[in-house]
XYZ file of C-alpha atoms in Angstrom:
577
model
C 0.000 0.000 0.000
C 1.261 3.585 -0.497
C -0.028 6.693 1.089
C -2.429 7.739 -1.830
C -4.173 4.036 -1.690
C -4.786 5.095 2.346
C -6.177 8.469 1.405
C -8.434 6.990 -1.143
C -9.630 5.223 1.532
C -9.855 7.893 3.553
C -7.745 7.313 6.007
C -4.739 9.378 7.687
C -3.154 6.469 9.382
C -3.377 3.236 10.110
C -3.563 0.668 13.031
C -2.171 -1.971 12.175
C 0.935 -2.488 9.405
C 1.432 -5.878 8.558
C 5.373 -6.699 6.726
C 5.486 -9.674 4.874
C 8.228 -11.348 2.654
C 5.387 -12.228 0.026
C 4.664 -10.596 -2.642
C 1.107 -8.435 -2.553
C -1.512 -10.678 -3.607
C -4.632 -10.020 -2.802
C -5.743 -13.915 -2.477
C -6.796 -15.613 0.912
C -4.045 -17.969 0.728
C -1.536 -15.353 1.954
C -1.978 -14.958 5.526
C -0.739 -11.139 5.784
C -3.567 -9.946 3.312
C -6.028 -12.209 4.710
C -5.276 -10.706 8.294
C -5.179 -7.418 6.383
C -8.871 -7.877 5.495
C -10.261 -9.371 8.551
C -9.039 -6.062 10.621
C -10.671 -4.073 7.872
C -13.728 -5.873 8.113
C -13.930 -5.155 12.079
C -13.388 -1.655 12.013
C -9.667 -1.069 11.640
C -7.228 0.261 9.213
C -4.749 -2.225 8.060
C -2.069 -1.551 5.580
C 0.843 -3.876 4.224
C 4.446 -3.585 3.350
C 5.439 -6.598 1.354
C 9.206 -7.514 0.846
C 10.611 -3.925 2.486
C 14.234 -4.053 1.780
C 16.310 -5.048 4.566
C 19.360 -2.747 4.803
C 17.096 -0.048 5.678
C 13.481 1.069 7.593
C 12.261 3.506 5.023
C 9.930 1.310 3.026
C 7.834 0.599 6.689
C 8.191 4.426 7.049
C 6.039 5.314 3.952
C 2.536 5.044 5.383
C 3.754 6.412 8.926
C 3.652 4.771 12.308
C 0.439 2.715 12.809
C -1.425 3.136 15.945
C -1.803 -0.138 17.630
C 0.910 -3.048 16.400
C 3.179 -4.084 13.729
C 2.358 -7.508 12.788
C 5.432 -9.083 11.389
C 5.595 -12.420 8.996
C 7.863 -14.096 6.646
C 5.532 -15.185 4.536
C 3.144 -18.154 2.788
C 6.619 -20.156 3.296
C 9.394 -20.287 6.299
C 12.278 -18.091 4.217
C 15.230 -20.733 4.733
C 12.511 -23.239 3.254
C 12.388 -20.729 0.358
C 15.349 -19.848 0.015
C 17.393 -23.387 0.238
C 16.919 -27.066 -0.808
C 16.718 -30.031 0.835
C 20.422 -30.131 0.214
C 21.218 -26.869 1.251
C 21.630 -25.440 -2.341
C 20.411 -21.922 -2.894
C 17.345 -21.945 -4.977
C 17.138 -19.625 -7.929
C 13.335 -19.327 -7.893
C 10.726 -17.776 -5.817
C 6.957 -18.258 -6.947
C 5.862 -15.100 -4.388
C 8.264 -12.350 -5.546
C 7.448 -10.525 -9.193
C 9.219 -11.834 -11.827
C 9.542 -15.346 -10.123
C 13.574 -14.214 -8.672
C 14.683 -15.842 -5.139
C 16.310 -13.497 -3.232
C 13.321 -10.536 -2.497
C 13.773 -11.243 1.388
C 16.411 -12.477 3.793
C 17.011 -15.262 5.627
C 15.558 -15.651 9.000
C 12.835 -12.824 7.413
C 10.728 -12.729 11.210
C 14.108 -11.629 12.784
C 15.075 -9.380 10.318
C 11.649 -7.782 9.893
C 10.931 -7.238 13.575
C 14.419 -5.430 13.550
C 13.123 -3.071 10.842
C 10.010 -2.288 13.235
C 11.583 -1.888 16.384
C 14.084 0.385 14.020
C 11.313 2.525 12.403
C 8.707 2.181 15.410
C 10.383 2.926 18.775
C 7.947 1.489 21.418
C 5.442 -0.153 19.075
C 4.617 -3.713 20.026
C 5.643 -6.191 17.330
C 3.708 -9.218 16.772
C 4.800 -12.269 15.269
C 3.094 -14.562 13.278
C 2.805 -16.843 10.055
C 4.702 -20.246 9.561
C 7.581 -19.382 10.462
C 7.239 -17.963 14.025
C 4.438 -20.617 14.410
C 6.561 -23.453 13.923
C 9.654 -21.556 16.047
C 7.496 -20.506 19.145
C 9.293 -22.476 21.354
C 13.553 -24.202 21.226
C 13.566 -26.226 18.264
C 16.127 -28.108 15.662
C 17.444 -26.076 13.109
C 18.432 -28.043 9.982
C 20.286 -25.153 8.299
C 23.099 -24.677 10.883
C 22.574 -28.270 12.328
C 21.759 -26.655 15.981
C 19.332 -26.404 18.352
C 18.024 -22.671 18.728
C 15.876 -20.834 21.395
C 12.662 -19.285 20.582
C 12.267 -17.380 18.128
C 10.547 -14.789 20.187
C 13.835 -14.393 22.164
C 15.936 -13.477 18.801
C 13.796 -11.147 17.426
C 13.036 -9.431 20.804
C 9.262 -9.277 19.283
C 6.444 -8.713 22.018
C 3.940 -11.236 21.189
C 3.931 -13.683 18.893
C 0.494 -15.629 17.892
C 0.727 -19.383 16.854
C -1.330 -21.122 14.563
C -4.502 -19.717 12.404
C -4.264 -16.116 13.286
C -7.439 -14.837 12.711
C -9.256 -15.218 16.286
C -5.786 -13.692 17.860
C -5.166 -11.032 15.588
C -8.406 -9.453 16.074
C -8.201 -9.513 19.560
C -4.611 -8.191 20.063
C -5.644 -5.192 18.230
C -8.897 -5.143 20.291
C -7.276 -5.265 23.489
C -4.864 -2.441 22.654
C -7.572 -0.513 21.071
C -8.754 -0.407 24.894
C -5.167 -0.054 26.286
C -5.633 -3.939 27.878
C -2.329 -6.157 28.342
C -2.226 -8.345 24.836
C -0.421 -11.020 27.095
C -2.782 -14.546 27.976
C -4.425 -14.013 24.530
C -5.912 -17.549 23.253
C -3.200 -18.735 20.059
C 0.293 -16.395 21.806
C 3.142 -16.979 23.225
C 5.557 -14.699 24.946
C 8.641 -13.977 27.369
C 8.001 -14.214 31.327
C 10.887 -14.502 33.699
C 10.636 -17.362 36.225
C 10.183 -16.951 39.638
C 11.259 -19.172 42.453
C 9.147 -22.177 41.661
C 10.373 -22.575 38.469
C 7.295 -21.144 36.915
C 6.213 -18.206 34.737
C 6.559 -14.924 37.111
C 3.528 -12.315 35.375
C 1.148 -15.153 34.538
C -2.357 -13.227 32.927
C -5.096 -14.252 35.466
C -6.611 -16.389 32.864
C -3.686 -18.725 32.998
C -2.743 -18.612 36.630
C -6.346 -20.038 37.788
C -4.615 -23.977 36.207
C -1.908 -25.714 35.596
C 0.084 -25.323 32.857
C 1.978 -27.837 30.869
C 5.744 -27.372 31.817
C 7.827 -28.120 28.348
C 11.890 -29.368 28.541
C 13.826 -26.541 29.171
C 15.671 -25.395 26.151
C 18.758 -26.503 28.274
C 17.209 -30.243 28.120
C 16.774 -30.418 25.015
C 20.639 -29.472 24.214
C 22.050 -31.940 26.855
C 19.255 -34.749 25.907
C 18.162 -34.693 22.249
C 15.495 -37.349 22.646
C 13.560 -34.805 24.989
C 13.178 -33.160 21.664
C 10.434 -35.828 20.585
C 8.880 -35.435 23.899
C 8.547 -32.009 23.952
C 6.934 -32.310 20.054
C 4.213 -34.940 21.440
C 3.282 -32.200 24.121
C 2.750 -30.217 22.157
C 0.634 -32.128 19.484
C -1.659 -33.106 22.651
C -1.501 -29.249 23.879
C -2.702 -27.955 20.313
C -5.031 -30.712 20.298
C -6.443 -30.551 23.461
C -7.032 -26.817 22.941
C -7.883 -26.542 26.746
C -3.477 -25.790 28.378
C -1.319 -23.328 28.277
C 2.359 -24.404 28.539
C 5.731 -23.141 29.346
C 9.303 -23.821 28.442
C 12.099 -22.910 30.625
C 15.269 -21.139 28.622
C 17.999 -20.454 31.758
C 16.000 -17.839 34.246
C 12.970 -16.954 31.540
C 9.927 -18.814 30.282
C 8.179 -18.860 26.874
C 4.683 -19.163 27.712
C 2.307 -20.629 25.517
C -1.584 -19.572 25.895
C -3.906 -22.110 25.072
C -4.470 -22.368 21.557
C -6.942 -20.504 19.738
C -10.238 -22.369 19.200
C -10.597 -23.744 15.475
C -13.326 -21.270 13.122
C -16.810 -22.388 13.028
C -17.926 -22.750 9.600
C -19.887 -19.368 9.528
C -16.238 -17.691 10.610
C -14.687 -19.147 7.562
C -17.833 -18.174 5.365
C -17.477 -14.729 6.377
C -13.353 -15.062 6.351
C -13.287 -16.189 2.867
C -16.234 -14.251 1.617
C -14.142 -10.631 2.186
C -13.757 -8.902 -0.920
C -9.935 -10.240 -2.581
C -9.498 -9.660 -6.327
C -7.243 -12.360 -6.421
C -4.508 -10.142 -8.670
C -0.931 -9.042 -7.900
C -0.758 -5.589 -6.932
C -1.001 -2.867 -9.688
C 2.524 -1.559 -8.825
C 4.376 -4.582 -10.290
C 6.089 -4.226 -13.354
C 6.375 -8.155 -13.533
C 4.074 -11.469 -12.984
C 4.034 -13.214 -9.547
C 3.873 -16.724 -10.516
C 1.978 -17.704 -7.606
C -1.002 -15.346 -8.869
C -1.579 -17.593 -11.546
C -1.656 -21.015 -9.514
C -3.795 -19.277 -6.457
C -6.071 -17.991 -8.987
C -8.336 -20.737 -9.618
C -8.098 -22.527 -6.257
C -10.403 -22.735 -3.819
C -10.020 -23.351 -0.310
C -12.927 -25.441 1.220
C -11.075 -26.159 4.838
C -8.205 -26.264 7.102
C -6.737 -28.626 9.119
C -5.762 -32.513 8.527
C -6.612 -35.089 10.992
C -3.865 -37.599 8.997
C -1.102 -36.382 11.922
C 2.414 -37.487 9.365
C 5.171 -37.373 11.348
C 6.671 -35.430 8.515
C 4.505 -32.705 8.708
C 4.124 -30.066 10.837
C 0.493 -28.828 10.467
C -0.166 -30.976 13.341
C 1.178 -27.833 15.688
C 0.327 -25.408 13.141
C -3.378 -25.732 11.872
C -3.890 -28.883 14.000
C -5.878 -32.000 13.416
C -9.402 -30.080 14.120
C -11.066 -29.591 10.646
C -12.990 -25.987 10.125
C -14.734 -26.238 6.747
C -16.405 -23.891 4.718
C -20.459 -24.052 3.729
C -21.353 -25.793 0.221
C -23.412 -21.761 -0.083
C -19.740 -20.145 0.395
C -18.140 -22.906 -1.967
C -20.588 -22.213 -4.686
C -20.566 -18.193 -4.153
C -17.122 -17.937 -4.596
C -17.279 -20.414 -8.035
C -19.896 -18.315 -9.526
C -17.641 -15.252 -8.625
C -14.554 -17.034 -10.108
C -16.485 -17.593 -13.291
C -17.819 -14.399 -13.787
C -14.090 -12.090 -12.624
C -12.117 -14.756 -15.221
C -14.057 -15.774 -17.819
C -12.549 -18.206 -20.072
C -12.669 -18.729 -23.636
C -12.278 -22.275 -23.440
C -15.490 -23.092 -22.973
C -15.732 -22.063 -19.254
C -13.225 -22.041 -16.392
C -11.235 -24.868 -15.261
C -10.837 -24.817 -11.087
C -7.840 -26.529 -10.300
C -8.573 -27.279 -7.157
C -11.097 -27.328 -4.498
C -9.686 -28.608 -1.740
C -7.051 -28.426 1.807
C -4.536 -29.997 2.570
C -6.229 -33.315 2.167
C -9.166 -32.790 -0.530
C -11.168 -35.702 1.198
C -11.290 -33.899 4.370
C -13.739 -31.467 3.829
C -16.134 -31.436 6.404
C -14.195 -34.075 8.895
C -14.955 -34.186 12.154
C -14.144 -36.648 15.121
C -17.482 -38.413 16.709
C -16.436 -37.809 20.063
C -17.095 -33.981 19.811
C -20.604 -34.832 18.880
C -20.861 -36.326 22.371
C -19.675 -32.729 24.334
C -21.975 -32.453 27.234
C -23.347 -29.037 28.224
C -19.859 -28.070 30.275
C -18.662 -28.239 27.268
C -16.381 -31.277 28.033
C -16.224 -34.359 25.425
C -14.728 -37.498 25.505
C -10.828 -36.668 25.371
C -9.355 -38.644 22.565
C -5.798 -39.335 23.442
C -5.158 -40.418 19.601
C -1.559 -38.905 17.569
C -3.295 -38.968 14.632
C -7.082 -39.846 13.160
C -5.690 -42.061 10.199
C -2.932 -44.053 11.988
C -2.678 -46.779 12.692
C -5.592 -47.505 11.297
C -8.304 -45.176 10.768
C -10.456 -43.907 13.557
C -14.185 -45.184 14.128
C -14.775 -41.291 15.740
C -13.382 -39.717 12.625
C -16.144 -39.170 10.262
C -15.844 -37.999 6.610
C -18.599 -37.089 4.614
C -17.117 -37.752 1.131
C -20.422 -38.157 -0.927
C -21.362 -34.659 0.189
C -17.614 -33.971 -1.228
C -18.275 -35.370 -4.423
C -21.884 -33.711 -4.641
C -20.033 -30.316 -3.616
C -17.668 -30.947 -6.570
C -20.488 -31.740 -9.159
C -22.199 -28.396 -8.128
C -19.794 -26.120 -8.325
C -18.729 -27.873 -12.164
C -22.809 -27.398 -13.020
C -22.352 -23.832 -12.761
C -22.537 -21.313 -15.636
C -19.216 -20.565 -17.235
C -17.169 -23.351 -14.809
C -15.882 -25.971 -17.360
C -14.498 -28.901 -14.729
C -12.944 -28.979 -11.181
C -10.026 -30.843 -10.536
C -8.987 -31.682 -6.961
C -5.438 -30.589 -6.908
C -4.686 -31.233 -3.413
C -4.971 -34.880 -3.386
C -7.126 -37.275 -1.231
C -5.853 -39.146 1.069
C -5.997 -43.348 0.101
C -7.261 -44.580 3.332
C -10.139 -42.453 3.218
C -11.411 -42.952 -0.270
C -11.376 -46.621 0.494
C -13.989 -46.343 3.023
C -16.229 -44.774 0.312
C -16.095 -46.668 -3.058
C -18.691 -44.580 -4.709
C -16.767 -41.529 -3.784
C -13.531 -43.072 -4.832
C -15.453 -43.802 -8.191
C -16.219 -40.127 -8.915
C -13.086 -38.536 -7.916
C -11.173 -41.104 -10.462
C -13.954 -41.070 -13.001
C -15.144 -37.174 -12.992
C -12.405 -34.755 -11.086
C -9.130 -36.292 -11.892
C -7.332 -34.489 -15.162
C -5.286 -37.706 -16.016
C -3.158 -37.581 -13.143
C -4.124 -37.925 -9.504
C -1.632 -36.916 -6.365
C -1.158 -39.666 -4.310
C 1.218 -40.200 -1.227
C 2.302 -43.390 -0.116
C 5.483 -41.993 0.522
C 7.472 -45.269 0.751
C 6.978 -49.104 1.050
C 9.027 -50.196 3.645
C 6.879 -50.875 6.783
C 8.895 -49.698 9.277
C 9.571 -46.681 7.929
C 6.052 -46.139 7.110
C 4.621 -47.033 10.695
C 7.396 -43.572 11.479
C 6.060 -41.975 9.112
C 2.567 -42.604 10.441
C 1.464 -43.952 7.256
C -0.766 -46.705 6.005
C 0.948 -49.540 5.160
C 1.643 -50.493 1.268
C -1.373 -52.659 0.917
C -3.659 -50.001 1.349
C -2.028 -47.617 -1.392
C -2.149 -50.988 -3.581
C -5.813 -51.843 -2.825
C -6.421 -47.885 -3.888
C -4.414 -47.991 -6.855
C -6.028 -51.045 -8.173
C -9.763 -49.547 -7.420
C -8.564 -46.407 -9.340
C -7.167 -47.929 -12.441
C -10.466 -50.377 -11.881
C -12.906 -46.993 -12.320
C -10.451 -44.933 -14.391
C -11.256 -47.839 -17.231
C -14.596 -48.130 -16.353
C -14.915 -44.023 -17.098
C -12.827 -44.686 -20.301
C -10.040 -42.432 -19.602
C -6.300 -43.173 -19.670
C -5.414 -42.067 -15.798
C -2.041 -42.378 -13.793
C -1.577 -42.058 -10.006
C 1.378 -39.656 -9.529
C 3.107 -40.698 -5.935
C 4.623 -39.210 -3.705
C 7.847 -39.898 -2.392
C 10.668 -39.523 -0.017
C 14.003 -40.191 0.459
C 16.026 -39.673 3.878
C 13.620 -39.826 6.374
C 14.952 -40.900 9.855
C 15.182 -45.005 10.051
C 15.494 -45.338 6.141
C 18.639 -46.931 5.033
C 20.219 -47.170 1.733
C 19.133 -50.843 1.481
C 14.994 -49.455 2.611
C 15.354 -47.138 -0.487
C 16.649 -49.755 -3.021
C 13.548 -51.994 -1.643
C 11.606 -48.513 -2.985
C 13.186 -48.546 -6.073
C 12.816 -52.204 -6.694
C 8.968 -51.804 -5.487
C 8.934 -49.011 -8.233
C 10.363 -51.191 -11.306
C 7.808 -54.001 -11.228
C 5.251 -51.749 -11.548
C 7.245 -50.234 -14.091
C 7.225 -46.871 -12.754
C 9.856 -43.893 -13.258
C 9.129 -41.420 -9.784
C 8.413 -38.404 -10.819
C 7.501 -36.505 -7.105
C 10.462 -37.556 -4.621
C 11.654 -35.413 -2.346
C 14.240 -35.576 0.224
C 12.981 -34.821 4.038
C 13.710 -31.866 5.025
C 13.774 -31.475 8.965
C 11.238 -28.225 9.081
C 10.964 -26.849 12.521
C 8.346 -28.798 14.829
C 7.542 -32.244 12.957
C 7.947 -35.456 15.426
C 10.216 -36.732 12.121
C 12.647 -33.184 12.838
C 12.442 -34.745 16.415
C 13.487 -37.970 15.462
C 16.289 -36.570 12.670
C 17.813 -34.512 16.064
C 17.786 -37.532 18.485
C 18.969 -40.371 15.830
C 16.155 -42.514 17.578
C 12.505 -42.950 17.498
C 9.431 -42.432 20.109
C 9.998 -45.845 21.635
C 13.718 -44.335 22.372
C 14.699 -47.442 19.281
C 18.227 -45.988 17.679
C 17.414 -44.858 14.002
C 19.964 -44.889 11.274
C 19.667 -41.443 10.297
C 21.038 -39.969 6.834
C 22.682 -36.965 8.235
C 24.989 -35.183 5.553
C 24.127 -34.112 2.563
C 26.566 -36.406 0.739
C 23.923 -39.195 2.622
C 20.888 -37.907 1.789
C 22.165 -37.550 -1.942
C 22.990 -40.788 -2.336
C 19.340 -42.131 -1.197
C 17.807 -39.593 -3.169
C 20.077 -40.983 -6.451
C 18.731 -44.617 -5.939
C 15.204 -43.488 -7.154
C 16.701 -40.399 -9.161
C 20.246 -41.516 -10.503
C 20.225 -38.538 -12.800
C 19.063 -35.936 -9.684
C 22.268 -33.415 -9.241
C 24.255 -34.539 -12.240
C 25.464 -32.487 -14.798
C 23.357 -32.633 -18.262
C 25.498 -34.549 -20.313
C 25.930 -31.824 -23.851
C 24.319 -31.710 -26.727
């Protein structure tokens, strides 16, 4: 934004600034500009700075000092994610900066950023938030310098930070400073307390004091004993899950308190979340294409969260394994609006995706919270994930009404097909054969994402995957329905190489696995220990939950040569023409 864009508004200043390292999009998928429009929708006067440069405080400067907060993220991605490979090469590429180019903001972008505030704002809080604070709230392993590191609260010196979906806590940090209230003991934060001669948080917000909290290993632990790493990652899990503890983490004489997390959107939240007015474009300014414009553009989002719980994956302390879904009326209101901003010439517009991070997912939810009594207390499930081992009785899926969803919103005027992008996940669409029929026989463009991941069962069971027979009994069904529709159809699978507990000898099992079904991979990556996954835990420790030792490919020259036994080629030089 840019001083005239606030006077057309009518506005002399704002409230709250938001910097990002993304690119200004104005698409729901960017958490900055979806904050951005939530405050605007409650009454306040948001503005965004999106990749400042970093040498210098004058781009936050332009719009003058907000009133309330600056709210500080690195953006849709953690920036070393962005910025590196899983083998600690420097990408080249960067699908949120104009013109595609890596290298639009710097590493560790929270720190940096919250530098630039402090810099530009003397005495204005700064708030944390996005991926990468979420998943650095409290000490954790940091695959890029092969350390452990503190919060990330501590380094950037930030005054808040908010963990998880942001919405709920945005709104009410600038609320409560609105009213000049303490933004501390907000539902989704976390920030710095000294301890007092207990052991335990000093200025605890009365909210918290009145129970127990959950007392984390001390950052000191977890240097000294690596495997309390994978305990501290499974209290966490149950903390975000349980949604009803706050917690605490020693770090030498201070604490980083965690409030309880923020309560999961009820369905008419995320109708009115994702029904605020985004034009889905890049902003006017750039002189270049964002490529992620293009692929946001015709995706919609129909729900959050993923009750699957991978060990790999850290949107189990991130979005959690609660699912919020939007309304088939919100679904079908933002097709028709699709259709009618892009119309296509094609015969209609093709969505790409309608979906989350597991397309079969939408409208999940666990059995057990159908059972809360009028306390509001329900059956505690005690459960790491809803899929594994096996898949939960409680956890119900409604994948008809998925399917039905998908043929409504391709029965519109001027929407050609829908595709589901995202994937679904195998175990599911086995419990529901007509579903699985229709999603191979009516939304799958010739190739449907798939990930089994790997074949080997003990890495799979620490993976917290099904085991191969299931992905077989699903391929088999869709190549069954896929002739059945008449369409030529492939399952594209995804892999990985490197995960903690695979050996050489488990990937050539892969790669033999891959042969007699006469497969070339296409999707393999190598794990990449993010900040907060039970896997990162296990990578750290070199053993499992059970405290088993893991064989653990730890240098790049060993995760290489795993990767190379599916992909000899991956890494070599092209041979010339």
């Amino acid at each position: 934004m840019s001083r005239p864009e606030m006077a057309a508004l009518g506005w002399d200043e704002l409230d709250v600034l938001f910097i990002s390292g993304d690119a200004y999009v104005d698409h729901y998928s960017l958490g900055s500009v979806l904050l951005a429009r939530w405050l605007v929708a409650h009454g306040f006067r948001a503005g965004l700075v999106c990749q400042p440069r970093w040498d210098s405080p004058d781009d936050l400067l332009v719009m003058g000092r907000p009133r309330l907060f600056a709210g500080v993220s690195a953006g849709a991605l953690d920036s070393l994610l962005a910025h590196y490979t899983a083998f600690r090469k420097k990408r080249h590429d960067d699908a949120y900066t104009p013109g595609g180019r890596a290298g639009a903001r710097p590493n560790r972008a929270c720190i940096v950023y919250a530098n630039l505030a402090r810099q530009a704002f003397p005495g204005l809080p700064v708030v944390l938030g996005g991926i990468e604070a979420s998943l650095r709230r409290v000490s954790h392993y940091d695959f890029w310098t092969d350390s452990l590191r503190r919060s990330i609260l501590m380094d950037a010196k930030a005054d808040l930070l908010l963990y998880g979906m942001g919405e709920r806590a945005t709104l009410e940090c600038a609320r409560r400073l609105q009213n000049g209230q303490d933004i501390r003991g907000i539902d989704g934060s976390a920030w710095l307390d000294s301890l007092n001669a207990d052991g335990l948080p000093a200025h605890l917000p009365p909210e918290l004091a009145a129970s127990p909290g959950l007392r984390l290993p001390s950052h000191e632990s977890l240097r000294d004993d690596p495997p309390q790493l994978l305990r501290q990652t499974r209290l966490l899990e149950q903390q975000v899950h349980s949604l009803d503890r706050w917690a605490f983490e020693p770090v030498g004489q201070r604490a980083v308190v965690l409030a309880r997390p923020a309560a999961p959107l009820t369905t008419g939240e995320m109708d009115a979340l994702y029904s605020l007015p985004f034009s889905r474009k890049a902003h006017p300014s750039y002189s270049e294409a964002v490529p992620a414009e293009e692929m946001l553009r015709t995706s919609i989002t129909s729900h959050r969260g993923c009750g699957g719980g991978c060990s790999f994956c850290s949107l189990a302390i991130h979005q959690g394994r609660r699912i919020s879904s939007r309304s088939q009326d919100s679904l079908l209101a933002e097709a028709r609006q699709l259709a009618a901003d892009f119309p296509s010439r094609r015969g209609g517009l093709a969505i790409s995706d309608v979906g989350g991070p597991t397309a079969n997912m939408w409208q999940g939810h666990c059995a057990l919270e159908d059972q809360r009594k009028p306390d509001g207390h329900a059956p505690r499930c005690r459960r790491e994930s809803c899929c594994f081992p096996t898949v939960c009785r409680a956890f119900i899926t409604p994948q008809l009404r998925h399917v039905e969803l998908l043929r409504a919103i391709q029965a519109l005027p001027g929407v050609r097909q829908v595709r589901v992008a995202s994937g679904v996940r195998a175990d599911l669409a086995l419990r529901e054969p007509e579903a699985l029929a229709a999603y191979t026989g009516e939304f799958t463009g010739g190739q449907l994402k798939v990930a089994p991941e790997h074949c080997v069962p003990h890495v799979l069971a620490r993976m917290r995957k099904p085991p191969l027979e299931t992905f077989e009994a699903f391929l088999e069904s869709f190549v069954r329905q896929s002739r059945r529709a008449g369409r030529e159809q492939y399952v594209v699978p995804y892999l990985m190489s490197g995960f903690p507990g695979c050996t050489d000898e488990d990937m050539r099992t892969l790669a033999q696995w891959l042969a007699r079904r006469h497969w070339t991979p296409q999707q393999t990556q190598c794990f990449i220990p993010t900040p907060g996954s039970l896997a990162t835990a296990m990578f750290y420790a070199g053993c499992d939950e059970n405290g088993e030792p893991l064989h653990v490919a730890r240098t790049d020259a060993q995760r290489l040569r795993q990767h190379r036994i599916l992909m000899p080629r991956f890494g070599r030089p092209r041979p010339a023409s």
